[in-house]
Amino acid sequence: MADQHLPDLIKAGKRTKKPAIKREFKLDPAFLSLGKGRRFFIKTHGCQANEADSEMIAGLLIMCGFTQVDILEDADFVIINTCAIRENAENKVYGEIGRLKDLKRSHKNVKLIMAGCMMQEESVVDRILKTFKHVDIVIGTHNIDKLPEMIASLDENHAQRIEVESGEGEVIEHIPVARSHRYKAWVNIIYGCDEFCTYCVVPYTRGKERSRQLDAIVDEVRNLAIEGYQEVTLLGQNVNAYGQDLGDAKVTFAELLRRLHELPIPRIRFTTSHPKDFSKELVDVLALGGNLMPYIHLPVQSGSNRILKAMNRKYTREQYLELVDYIYQKIPTVSLTTDIIVGFPQETENDFQETLSLVEEARFEGAYTFVYSPRPNTPAARLYDDVTQDEKKARLYRLNEVVNAGYKTGNVRFLDSIVDVLIEGKSKTDPNHFSGYTPNQKIVNLVAEESDLGRILPVKITKAMTWSLKGEIVR
Ligand code: 5AD
Ligand code: SF4
């Protein structure tokens, strides 16, 4: 009989007032040579939280003696870190699991490990149990530190193992991290989400909001600066809620940024912000500039008060626009981007028009736009939905026309100016072509040299297109 600890979405949505359990990661020395001579490959779907988790999974396995490879066919262990945010993200993963069945036929010893948010859903694990028997290990988002033990037990029993916790989650410090970028690092500051937007599965897949200790974050960023990292991105589903669960009114996101502002790390970014918790004090701290980058991703989701209410976003269109005004007033050079969902159940043409007008009023310079996708166990999935799929797609298309104009305007404003660019990407086809990002998170393509990689250099912007800029390094 397979060893099983199955997900429970209803339990996962419950919240208690108990403070989150904090513990230190410790590797059982018995696992130190578990991976000797064995290779693993990780494919990551979804958001930056998943990218950060994959770096932890890699760090853990490397600590156990495994070697990471970039080619799936070279691996003894294939790990798929999944995303549950929309149905099409899940369908991609199902396609992949199917294709891996063929790989397992030709490479008999390959083991398949499924991780991430999808594994927190009963329906997904049911389907794996019934139809994807070639999956060897299923691990949820709360217990990735258990992976070495699970691999050891698979070695012994050769039986499918499912380990998914559906509780509120813990804060585990010092899981080793194998960072995938040399100049940019992710730093988790708060895990989980307690917002319960009615369309969203995240509060069920990632547990309750639980902040790391401020000093632990400051130490991590300080060490990254010493190691030569140029940029850190602070991560949380709602970074603005940072500290609220720690029971010390002085520990807030604004305070954390104030502390990080003093460190010798050249660039600090953060994602994602919830408008309802974005305080004026926070805007004032960001206005200090320096290493706090003039770029804010501020998901609005809809411009209609009726839909915002149905989404449980806890702010109005007017409050959102007032915040945006304050941001522009205090940080005139800022670039704002957003997330928008179209075709929420019962969204009318009128509601949609309000979204279009908000996009123009807020002067977004970019947006991730999505068609609403019903998610299991969420309140919105139980709503009557009279908007046809064709209408939803048409609205997405119309919205993107407006959003794209914002991208272009946002790029054109830098034409002929000199901006700092962190040179980080290298063209695969032309050894002289590189790319990098400006403080406002605009991508610039330019000619550079290998020795420029990882440096922040002044660049004159010579051309502005919708999706990118072209520039020349000022030497
Ligand atoms: N359908 C469509 N988009 C969604 N998002 C979250 N849940 C859903 C859903 N059920 C979008 C929101 C969020 C982003 C990460 O994904 O815009 O901000
Ligand atoms: Fe989902 Fe809302 Fe939480 Fe963002 S804030 S993760 S959209 S529930």
Short mmCIF file of N, CA, C and O and ligand atoms in Angstrom, two decimals, residues 85 192-203 209 237-238 272-274 299 301 311-313 339 341, ligand 2:
data_model
loop_
_atom_site.label_atom_id
_atom_site.label_comp_id
_atom_site.label_asym_id
_atom_site.label_seq_id
_atom_site.Cartn_x
_atom_site.Cartn_y
_atom_site.Cartn_z
N ILE A 85 -2.74 28.49 -10.06
CA ILE A 85 -3.46 29.76 -10.07
C ILE A 85 -4.61 29.79 -11.09
O ILE A 85 -5.65 30.37 -10.84
N GLY A 192 2.51 32.61 2.73
CA GLY A 192 1.08 32.42 2.86
C GLY A 192 0.26 33.65 2.53
O GLY A 192 0.79 34.70 2.13
N CYS A 193 -1.05 33.53 2.69
CA CYS A 193 -1.95 34.64 2.40
C CYS A 193 -3.25 34.48 3.19
O CYS A 193 -3.81 33.39 3.24
N ASP A 194 -3.68 35.58 3.82
CA ASP A 194 -4.95 35.56 4.57
C ASP A 194 -5.99 36.47 3.92
O ASP A 194 -6.97 36.86 4.57
N GLU A 195 -5.80 36.86 2.68
CA GLU A 195 -6.72 37.81 2.06
C GLU A 195 -8.01 37.16 1.58
O GLU A 195 -9.06 37.78 1.56
N PHE A 196 -7.90 35.94 1.10
CA PHE A 196 -9.08 35.21 0.61
C PHE A 196 -9.85 36.01 -0.44
O PHE A 196 -11.07 36.17 -0.33
N CYS A 197 -9.15 36.52 -1.43
CA CYS A 197 -9.85 37.05 -2.60
C CYS A 197 -10.69 35.88 -3.14
O CYS A 197 -10.20 34.74 -3.17
N THR A 198 -11.93 36.16 -3.54
CA THR A 198 -12.86 35.04 -3.74
C THR A 198 -12.51 34.14 -4.92
O THR A 198 -13.01 33.03 -5.01
N TYR A 199 -11.66 34.63 -5.83
CA TYR A 199 -11.30 33.84 -7.01
C TYR A 199 -10.05 33.00 -6.80
O TYR A 199 -9.69 32.19 -7.64
N CYS A 200 -9.34 33.21 -5.67
CA CYS A 200 -7.94 32.79 -5.59
C CYS A 200 -7.74 31.54 -4.73
O CYS A 200 -8.26 31.43 -3.63
N VAL A 201 -6.90 30.65 -5.22
CA VAL A 201 -6.66 29.38 -4.53
C VAL A 201 -5.46 29.48 -3.57
O VAL A 201 -5.27 28.62 -2.71
N VAL A 202 -4.68 30.57 -3.69
CA VAL A 202 -3.42 30.65 -2.94
C VAL A 202 -3.58 30.52 -1.41
O VAL A 202 -2.81 29.81 -0.77
N PRO A 203 -4.59 31.18 -0.79
CA PRO A 203 -4.70 31.03 0.67
C PRO A 203 -4.89 29.56 1.09
O PRO A 203 -4.59 29.20 2.23
N GLU A 209 -0.73 33.78 6.60
CA GLU A 209 0.33 34.78 6.53
C GLU A 209 1.26 34.60 7.72
O GLU A 209 0.81 34.62 8.87
N GLN A 237 3.11 36.87 -0.87
CA GLN A 237 1.86 37.02 -1.63
C GLN A 237 1.29 38.41 -1.37
O GLN A 237 0.63 38.99 -2.20
N ASN A 238 1.54 38.91 -0.15
CA ASN A 238 1.13 40.27 0.20
C ASN A 238 2.22 40.85 1.10
O ASN A 238 2.13 40.77 2.32
N THR A 272 4.49 40.61 -3.98
CA THR A 272 3.49 41.46 -4.58
C THR A 272 2.81 42.29 -3.51
O THR A 272 2.72 41.87 -2.37
N SER A 273 2.30 43.45 -3.89
CA SER A 273 1.65 44.34 -2.94
C SER A 273 0.14 44.21 -3.01
O SER A 273 -0.41 44.09 -4.10
N HIS A 274 -0.49 44.28 -1.86
CA HIS A 274 -1.96 44.39 -1.85
C HIS A 274 -2.29 45.85 -1.58
O HIS A 274 -1.84 46.40 -0.57
N PRO A 299 -1.34 45.07 -7.96
CA PRO A 299 -2.50 44.45 -8.61
C PRO A 299 -3.82 45.12 -8.23
O PRO A 299 -4.12 45.29 -7.05
N GLN A 301 -6.87 44.28 -10.15
CA GLN A 301 -7.81 43.19 -10.50
C GLN A 301 -9.05 43.67 -11.27
O GLN A 301 -9.47 43.02 -12.21
N MET A 311 -15.06 40.33 -5.44
CA MET A 311 -13.75 39.68 -5.36
C MET A 311 -13.18 39.69 -3.93
O MET A 311 -12.12 39.14 -3.69
N ASN A 312 -13.85 40.43 -3.01
CA ASN A 312 -13.35 40.60 -1.64
C ASN A 312 -11.98 41.27 -1.61
O ASN A 312 -11.10 40.88 -0.85
N ARG A 313 -11.82 42.32 -2.42
CA ARG A 313 -10.51 43.00 -2.46
C ARG A 313 -10.36 44.04 -1.35
O ARG A 313 -9.27 44.55 -1.12
N ASP A 339 -2.04 43.72 -12.07
CA ASP A 339 -2.68 42.48 -12.53
C ASP A 339 -4.17 42.76 -12.70
O ASP A 339 -4.76 43.45 -11.84
N ILE A 341 -8.01 40.87 -13.83
CA ILE A 341 -8.79 39.70 -14.25
C ILE A 341 -10.02 40.21 -15.01
O ILE A 341 -10.73 41.09 -14.49
FE1 SF4 B 2 -4.62 35.46 -4.04
FE2 SF4 B 2 -5.67 37.77 -3.15
FE3 SF4 B 2 -3.84 36.44 -1.66
FE4 SF4 B 2 -3.08 37.66 -3.93
S1 SF4 B 2 -3.90 38.68 -2.08
S2 SF4 B 2 -2.52 35.56 -3.26
S3 SF4 B 2 -4.88 37.37 -5.24
S4 SF4 B 2 -5.90 35.73 -2.18
#
